Coordinates of C-alpha atoms and ligand atoms in Angstrom, one line a residue:
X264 CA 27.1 122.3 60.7
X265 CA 29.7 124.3 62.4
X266 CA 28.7 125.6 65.8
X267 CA 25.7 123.6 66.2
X268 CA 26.2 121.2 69.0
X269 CA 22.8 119.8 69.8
X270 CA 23.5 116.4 67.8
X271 CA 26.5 115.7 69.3
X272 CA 27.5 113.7 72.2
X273 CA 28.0 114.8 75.9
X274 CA 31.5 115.3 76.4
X275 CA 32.0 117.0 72.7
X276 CA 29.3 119.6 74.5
X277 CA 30.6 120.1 77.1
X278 CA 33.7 121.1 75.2
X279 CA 32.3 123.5 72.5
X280 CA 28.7 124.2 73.4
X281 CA 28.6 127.8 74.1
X282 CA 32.7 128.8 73.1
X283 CA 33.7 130.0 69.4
X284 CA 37.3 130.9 68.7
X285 CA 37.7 134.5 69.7
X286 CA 36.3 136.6 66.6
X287 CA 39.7 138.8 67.1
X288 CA 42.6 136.0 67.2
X289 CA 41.2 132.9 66.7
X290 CA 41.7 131.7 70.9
X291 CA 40.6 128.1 71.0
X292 CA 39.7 129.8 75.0
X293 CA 37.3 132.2 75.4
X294 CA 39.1 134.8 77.2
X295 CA 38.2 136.4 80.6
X296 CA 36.5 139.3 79.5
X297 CA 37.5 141.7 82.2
X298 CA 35.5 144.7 81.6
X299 CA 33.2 146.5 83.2
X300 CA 31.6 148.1 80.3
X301 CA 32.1 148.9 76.6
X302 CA 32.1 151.7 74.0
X303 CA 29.5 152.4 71.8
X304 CA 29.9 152.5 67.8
X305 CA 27.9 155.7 68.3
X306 CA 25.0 157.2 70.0
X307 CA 22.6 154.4 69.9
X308 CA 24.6 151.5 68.5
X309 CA 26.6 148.8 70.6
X310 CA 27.7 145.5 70.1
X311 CA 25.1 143.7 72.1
X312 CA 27.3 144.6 75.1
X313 CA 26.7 147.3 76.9
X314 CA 27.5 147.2 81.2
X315 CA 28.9 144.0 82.2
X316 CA 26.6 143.6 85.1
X317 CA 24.1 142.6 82.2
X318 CA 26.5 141.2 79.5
X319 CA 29.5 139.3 79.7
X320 CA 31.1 136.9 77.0
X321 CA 32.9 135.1 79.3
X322 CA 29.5 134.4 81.8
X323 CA 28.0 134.1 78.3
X324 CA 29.9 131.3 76.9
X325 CA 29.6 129.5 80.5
X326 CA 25.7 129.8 80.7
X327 CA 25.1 128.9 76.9
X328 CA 27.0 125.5 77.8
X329 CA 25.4 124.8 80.4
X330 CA 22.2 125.3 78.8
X331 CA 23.3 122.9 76.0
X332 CA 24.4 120.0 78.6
X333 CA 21.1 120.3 80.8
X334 CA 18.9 121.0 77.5
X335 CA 17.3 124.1 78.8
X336 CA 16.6 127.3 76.3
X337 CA 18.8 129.3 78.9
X338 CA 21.5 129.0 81.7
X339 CA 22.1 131.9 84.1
X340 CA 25.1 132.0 86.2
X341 CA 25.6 133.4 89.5
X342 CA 28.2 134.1 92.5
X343 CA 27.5 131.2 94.5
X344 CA 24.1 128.4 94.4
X345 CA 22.7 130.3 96.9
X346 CA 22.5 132.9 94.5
X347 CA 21.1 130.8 92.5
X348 CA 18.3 129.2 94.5
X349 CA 17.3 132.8 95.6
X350 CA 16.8 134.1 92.2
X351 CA 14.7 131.5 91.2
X352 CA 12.5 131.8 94.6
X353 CA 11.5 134.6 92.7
X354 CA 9.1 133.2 90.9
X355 CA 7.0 132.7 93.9
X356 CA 5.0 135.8 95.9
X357 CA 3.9 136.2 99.1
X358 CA 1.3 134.2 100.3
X359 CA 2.7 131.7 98.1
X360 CA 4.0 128.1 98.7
X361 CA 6.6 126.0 98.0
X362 CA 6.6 122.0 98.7
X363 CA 10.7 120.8 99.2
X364 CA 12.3 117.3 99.6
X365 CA 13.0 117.1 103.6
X366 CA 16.5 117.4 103.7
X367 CA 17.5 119.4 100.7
X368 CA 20.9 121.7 101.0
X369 CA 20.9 123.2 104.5
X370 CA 21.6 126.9 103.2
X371 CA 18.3 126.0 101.2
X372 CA 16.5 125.4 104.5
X373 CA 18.1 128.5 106.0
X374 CA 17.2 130.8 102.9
X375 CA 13.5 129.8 103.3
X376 CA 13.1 129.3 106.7
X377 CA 14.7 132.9 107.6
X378 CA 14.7 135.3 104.9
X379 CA 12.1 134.5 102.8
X380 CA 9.8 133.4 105.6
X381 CA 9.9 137.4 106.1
X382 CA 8.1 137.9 103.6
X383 CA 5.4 135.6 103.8
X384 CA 6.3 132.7 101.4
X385 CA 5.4 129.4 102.8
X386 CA 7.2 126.3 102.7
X387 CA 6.5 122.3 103.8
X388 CA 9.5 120.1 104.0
X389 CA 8.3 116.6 103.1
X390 CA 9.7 112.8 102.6
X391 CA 9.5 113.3 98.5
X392 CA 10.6 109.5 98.2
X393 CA 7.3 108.7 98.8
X394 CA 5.5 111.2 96.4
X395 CA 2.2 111.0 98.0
X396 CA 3.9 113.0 101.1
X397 CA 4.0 116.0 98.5
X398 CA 0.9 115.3 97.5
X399 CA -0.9 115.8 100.6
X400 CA 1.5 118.9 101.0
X401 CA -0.1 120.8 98.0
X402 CA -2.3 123.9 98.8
X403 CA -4.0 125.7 96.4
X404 CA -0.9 128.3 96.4
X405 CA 1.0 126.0 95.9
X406 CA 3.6 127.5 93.3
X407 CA 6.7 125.2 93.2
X408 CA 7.8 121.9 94.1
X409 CA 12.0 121.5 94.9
X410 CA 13.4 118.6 94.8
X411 CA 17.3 117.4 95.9
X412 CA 17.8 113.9 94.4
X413 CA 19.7 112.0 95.9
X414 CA 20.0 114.2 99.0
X415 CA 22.6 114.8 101.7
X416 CA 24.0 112.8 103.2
X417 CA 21.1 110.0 103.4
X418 CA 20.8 109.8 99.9
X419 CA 17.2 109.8 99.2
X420 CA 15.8 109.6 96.0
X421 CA 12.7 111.3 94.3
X422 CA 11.3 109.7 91.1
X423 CA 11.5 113.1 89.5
X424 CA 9.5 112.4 86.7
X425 CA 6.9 111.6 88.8
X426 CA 7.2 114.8 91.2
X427 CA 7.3 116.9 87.7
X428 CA 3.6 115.2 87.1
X429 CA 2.1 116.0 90.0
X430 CA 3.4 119.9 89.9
X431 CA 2.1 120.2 86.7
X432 CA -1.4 118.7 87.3
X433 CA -1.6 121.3 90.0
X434 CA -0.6 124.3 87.9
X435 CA 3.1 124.4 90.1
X436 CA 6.6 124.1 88.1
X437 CA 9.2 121.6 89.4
X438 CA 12.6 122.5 90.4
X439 CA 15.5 120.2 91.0
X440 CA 18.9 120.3 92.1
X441 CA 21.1 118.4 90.5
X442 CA 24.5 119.5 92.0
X443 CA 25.0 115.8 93.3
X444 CA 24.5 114.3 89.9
X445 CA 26.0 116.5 87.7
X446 CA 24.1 116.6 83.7
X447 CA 26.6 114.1 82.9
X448 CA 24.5 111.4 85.2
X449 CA 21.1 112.7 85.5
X450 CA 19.2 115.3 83.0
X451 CA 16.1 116.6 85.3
X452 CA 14.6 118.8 82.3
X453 CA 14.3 115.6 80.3
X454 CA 12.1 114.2 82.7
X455 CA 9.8 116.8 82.7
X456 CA 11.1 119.8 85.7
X457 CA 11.1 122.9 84.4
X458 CA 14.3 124.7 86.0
X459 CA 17.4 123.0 87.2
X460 CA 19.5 124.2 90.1
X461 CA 23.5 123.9 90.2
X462 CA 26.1 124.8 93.0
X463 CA 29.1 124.8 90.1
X464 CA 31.3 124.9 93.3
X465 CA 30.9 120.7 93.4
X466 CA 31.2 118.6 90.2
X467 CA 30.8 121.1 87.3
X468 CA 33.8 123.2 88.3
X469 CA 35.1 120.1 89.9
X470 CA 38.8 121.3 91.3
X471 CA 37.5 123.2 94.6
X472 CA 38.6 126.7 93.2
X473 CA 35.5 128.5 93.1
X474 CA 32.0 129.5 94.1
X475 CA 29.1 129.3 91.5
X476 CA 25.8 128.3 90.7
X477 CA 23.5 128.1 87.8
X478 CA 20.1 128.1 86.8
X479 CA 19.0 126.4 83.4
X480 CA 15.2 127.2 82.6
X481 CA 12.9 125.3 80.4
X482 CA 11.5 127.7 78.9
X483 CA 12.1 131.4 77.2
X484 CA 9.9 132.7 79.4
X485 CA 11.3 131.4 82.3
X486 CA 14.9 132.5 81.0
X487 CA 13.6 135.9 80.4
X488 CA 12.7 136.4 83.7
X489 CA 15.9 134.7 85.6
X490 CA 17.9 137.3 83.1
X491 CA 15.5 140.0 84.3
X492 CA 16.6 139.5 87.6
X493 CA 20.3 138.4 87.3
X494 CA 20.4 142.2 85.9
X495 CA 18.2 143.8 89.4
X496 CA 19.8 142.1 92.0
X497 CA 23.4 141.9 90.4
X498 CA 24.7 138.6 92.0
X499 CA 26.2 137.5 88.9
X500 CA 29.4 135.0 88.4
X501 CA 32.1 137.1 88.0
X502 CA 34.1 136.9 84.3
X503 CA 37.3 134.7 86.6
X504 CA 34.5 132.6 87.5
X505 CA 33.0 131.8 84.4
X506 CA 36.5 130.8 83.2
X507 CA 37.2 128.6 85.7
X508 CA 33.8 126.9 85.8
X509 CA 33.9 126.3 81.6
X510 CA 37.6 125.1 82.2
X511 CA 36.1 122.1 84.7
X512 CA 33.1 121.0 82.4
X513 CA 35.5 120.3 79.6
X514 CA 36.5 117.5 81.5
X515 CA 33.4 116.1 83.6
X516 CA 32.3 113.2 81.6
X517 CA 35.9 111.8 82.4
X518 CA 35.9 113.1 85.8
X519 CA 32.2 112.1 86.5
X520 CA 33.5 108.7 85.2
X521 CA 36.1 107.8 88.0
X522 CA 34.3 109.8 90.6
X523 CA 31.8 106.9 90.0
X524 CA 33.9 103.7 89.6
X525 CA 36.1 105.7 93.1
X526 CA 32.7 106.2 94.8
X527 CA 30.6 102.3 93.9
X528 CA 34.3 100.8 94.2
X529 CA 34.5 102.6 98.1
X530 CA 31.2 101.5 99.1
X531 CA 31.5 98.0 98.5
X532 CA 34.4 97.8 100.2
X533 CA 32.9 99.7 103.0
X534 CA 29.8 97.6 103.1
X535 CA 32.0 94.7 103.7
X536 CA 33.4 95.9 106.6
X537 CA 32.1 94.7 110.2
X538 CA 32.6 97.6 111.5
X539 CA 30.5 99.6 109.5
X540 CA 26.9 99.3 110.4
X541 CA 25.6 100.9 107.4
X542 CA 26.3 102.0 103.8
X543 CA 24.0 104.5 102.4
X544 CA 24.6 104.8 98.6
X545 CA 21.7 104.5 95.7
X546 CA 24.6 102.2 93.9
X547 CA 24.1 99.6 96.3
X548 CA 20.9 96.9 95.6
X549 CA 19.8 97.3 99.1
X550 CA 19.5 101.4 98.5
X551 CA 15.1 102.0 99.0
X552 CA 15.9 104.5 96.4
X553 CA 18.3 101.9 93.9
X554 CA 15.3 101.1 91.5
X555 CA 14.4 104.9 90.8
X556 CA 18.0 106.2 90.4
X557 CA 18.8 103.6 87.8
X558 CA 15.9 104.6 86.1
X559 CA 16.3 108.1 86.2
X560 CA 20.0 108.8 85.9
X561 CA 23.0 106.8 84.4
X562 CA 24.9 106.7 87.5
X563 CA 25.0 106.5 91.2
X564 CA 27.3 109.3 91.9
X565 CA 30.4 109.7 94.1
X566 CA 28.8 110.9 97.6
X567 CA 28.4 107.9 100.2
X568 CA 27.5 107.8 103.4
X569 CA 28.1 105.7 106.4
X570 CA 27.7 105.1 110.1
X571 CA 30.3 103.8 112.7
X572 CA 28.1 103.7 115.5
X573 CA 28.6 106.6 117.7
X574 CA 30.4 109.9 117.7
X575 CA 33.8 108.7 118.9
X576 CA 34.0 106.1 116.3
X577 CA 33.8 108.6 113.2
X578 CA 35.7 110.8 115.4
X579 CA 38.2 108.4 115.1
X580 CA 37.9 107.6 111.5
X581 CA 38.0 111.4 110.4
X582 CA 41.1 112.5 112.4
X583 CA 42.9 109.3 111.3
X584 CA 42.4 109.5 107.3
X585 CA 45.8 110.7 105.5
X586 CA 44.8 110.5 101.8
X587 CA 40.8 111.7 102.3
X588 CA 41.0 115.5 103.8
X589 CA 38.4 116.2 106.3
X590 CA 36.7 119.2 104.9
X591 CA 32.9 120.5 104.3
X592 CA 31.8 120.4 100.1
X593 CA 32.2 117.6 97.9
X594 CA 32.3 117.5 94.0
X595 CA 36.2 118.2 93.6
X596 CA 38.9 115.9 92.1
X597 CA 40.0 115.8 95.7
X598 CA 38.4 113.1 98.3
X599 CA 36.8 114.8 101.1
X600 CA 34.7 113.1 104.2
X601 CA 33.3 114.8 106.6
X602 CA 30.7 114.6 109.5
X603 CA 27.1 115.9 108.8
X604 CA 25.8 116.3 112.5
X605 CA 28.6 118.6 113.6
X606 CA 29.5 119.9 110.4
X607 CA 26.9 120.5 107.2
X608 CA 23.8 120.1 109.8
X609 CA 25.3 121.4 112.9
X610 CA 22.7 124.0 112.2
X611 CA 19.5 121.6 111.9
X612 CA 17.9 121.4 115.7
X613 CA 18.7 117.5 116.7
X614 CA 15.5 116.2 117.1
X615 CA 15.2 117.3 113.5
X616 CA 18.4 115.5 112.7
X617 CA 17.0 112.4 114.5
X618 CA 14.0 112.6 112.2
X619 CA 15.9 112.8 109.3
X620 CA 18.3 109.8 110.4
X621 CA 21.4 112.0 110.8
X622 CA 23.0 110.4 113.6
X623 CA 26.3 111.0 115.2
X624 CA 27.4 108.1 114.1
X625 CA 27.4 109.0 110.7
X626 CA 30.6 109.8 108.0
X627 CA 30.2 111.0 104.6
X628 CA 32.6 110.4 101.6
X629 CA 32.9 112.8 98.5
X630 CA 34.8 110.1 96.4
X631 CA 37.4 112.2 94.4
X632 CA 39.4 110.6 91.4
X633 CA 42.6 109.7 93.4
X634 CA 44.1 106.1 92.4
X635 CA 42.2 103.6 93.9
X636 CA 44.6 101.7 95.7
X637 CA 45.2 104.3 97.9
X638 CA 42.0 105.2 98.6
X639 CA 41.1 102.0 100.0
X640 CA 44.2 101.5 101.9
X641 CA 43.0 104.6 103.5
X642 CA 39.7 103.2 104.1
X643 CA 41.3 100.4 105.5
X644 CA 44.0 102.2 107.8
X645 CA 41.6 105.0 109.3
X646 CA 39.0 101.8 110.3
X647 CA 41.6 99.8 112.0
X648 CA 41.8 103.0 114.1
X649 CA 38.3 102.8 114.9
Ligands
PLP900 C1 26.8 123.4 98.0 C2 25.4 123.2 97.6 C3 24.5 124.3 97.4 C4 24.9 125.7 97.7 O1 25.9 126.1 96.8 P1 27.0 127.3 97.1 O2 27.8 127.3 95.9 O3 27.8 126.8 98.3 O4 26.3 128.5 97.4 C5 23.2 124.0 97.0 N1 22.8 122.7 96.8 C6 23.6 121.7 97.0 C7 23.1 120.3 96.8 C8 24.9 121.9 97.4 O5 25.7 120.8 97.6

């Protein structure tokens, strides 16, 4: 049947779920509805569309795809994952809980530990590898369990099936965010969580153009409530937005395709490198998490971290590189590599970055879809530096 895309494949999806040919001229696009509201029939009767704070096609079309590629009953799109992550800590009240992977995004640990912590929700920040940790952490208001899987930059992995099992024994929902894996590698709803978190800034709008995030709920109910407040607090993706994001997820299942065979290509080559103590990617057989990321997801992703030693070394690596940029955010067509103790957890006290293994030492790769070649030779060049 026309316009029903659950039976088809992945990449057809992420090409039509959600988009019909504009009803006015046939656009094989949908257009970027730039509108702040629209006229009524007559007193009473609309379209469906009535303030654009509310409705949008173009947010619309973007949210019904992602829905479709996640397999959620209803995707909600917003100005940045932040966004994102602090609509749906609205499903938890004061004096209320929340049990998160050690770890997890650091504007996630900010947003609890300073704004919300204002008004009295809770949170314990455990080692989720080892699901027993969050066990122990559950207190009867417990509400939520977060997970990141893998996380950044030590790439830990969370059986999230598991995690989803233990929330739901307790009466808690499980949320995951699956910016690092993309729905092309790893569907979290399908395993049992109930709402999926996105940054769209990394792989799903892929070309480092825009800010975005997404929610995708598991149930109507959940939906109704992530719209409900989408509409109160406003921090919507804007119409240009939406556009840009649906434009990238036409092609992730290619892109998420040499982002892969880039990123399990680099860290072989890194691992075999003397001067490279370490190689932390879940692609690798000695990965603690390799076991439960082949069972959970279909790839190992394009992020890879590894440690040089000591801060001059990956000094000396990052301000060498000439094809890799050296720039915060991953997920873009683009290689970036970075250093997390200076740069994405500058802000994360050091004996905390101790704890969590994120030493100075350390250099992290977002493997782009460049040609190869050239990104081992730079591999190659920036180490002979080192
Ligand atoms: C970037 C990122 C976020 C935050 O998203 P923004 O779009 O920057 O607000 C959340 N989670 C993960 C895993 C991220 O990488």
């Amino acid at each position: 049947m026309k316009g029903d895309w659950k039976s088809r494949g992945f990449s057809t999806r992420a090409i039509h779920a959600g988009q019909q040919p504009d009803p006015t001229t046939g656009a094989v696009t949908v257009p970027i509805y730039a509108t702040s509201t629209y006229v009524l029939d007559e007193l009473g009767r609309h379209k469906g569309f009535e303030y654009a704070r509310v409705q949008n096609p173009t947010r619309f079309a973007l949210e019904a795809n992602v829905a479709a590629l996640e397999g959620g009953a209803s995707g909600h799109a917003f100005a940045s994952g932040m966004a994102a992550i602090a609509t749906l800590m609205t499903l938890v009240r004061t004096g209320e809980h929340v049990v998160f992977s050690r770890n997890v995004y650091g504007g996630t640990y900010r947003f609890m530990t300073q704004v919300l912590s204002r008004y009295g929700v809770e949170s314990s920040w455990v080692d989720s590898t080892d699901l027993a940790n969050v066990r122990s952490a559950l207190r009867p208001t417990t509400r939520l369990i977060y997970v990141e899987t893998p996380t950044n930059p030590m790439m830990e992995v969370t059986d999230i099936a598991g995690a989803a099992e233990l929330a739901h024994a307790h009466g808690a929902l499980l949320a995951v965010d699956n910016t690092f894996m993309s729905p092309y590698f790893q569907r979290p709803l399908e395993l049992g969580a109930d709402v999926v978190v996105h940054s769209t800034t990394k792989f799903l709008n892929g070309h480092s153009d825009s800010i975005g995030g997404v929610l995708v709920a598991r149930s109507a109910e959940q939906g109704e409530w992530f719209s409900f407040v989408q509409k109160s607090e406003g921090a919507i993706a804007s119409p240009f937005d939406s556009f840009l994001i649906l434009r990238g997820i036409k092609t992730l299942g290619v892109r998420m395709e040499r982002h892969e065979a880039n990123g399990r290509a680099l860290a072989a080559h890194l691992a075999s490198q003397p001067k490279v103590r370490k190689v932390f990617y879940p692609g690798l057989a000695d990965h603690p998490g390799h076991a439960v990321q082949q069972r959970q997801a279909s790839g190992f992703g394009a992020l890879i971290t590894f440690d040089l030693g000591d801060f001059a070394a990956a000094k000396r690596w990052l301000d060498r590189v000439e094809v890799m940029s050296l720039a915060e955010s991953l997920g873009g067509v683009e290689t970036l590599t970075s250093h997390p103790a200076s740069m994405t957890h500058a802000s994360v006290p050091p004996d905390k970055r101790a704890e969590l293994g994120i030493t100075d030492g350390l250099v992290r790769i977002s493997a782009g879809i460049e040609d190869l070649a050239d990104l081992l030779a730079d591999v190659d060049q920036a180490l002979a530096a080192v």
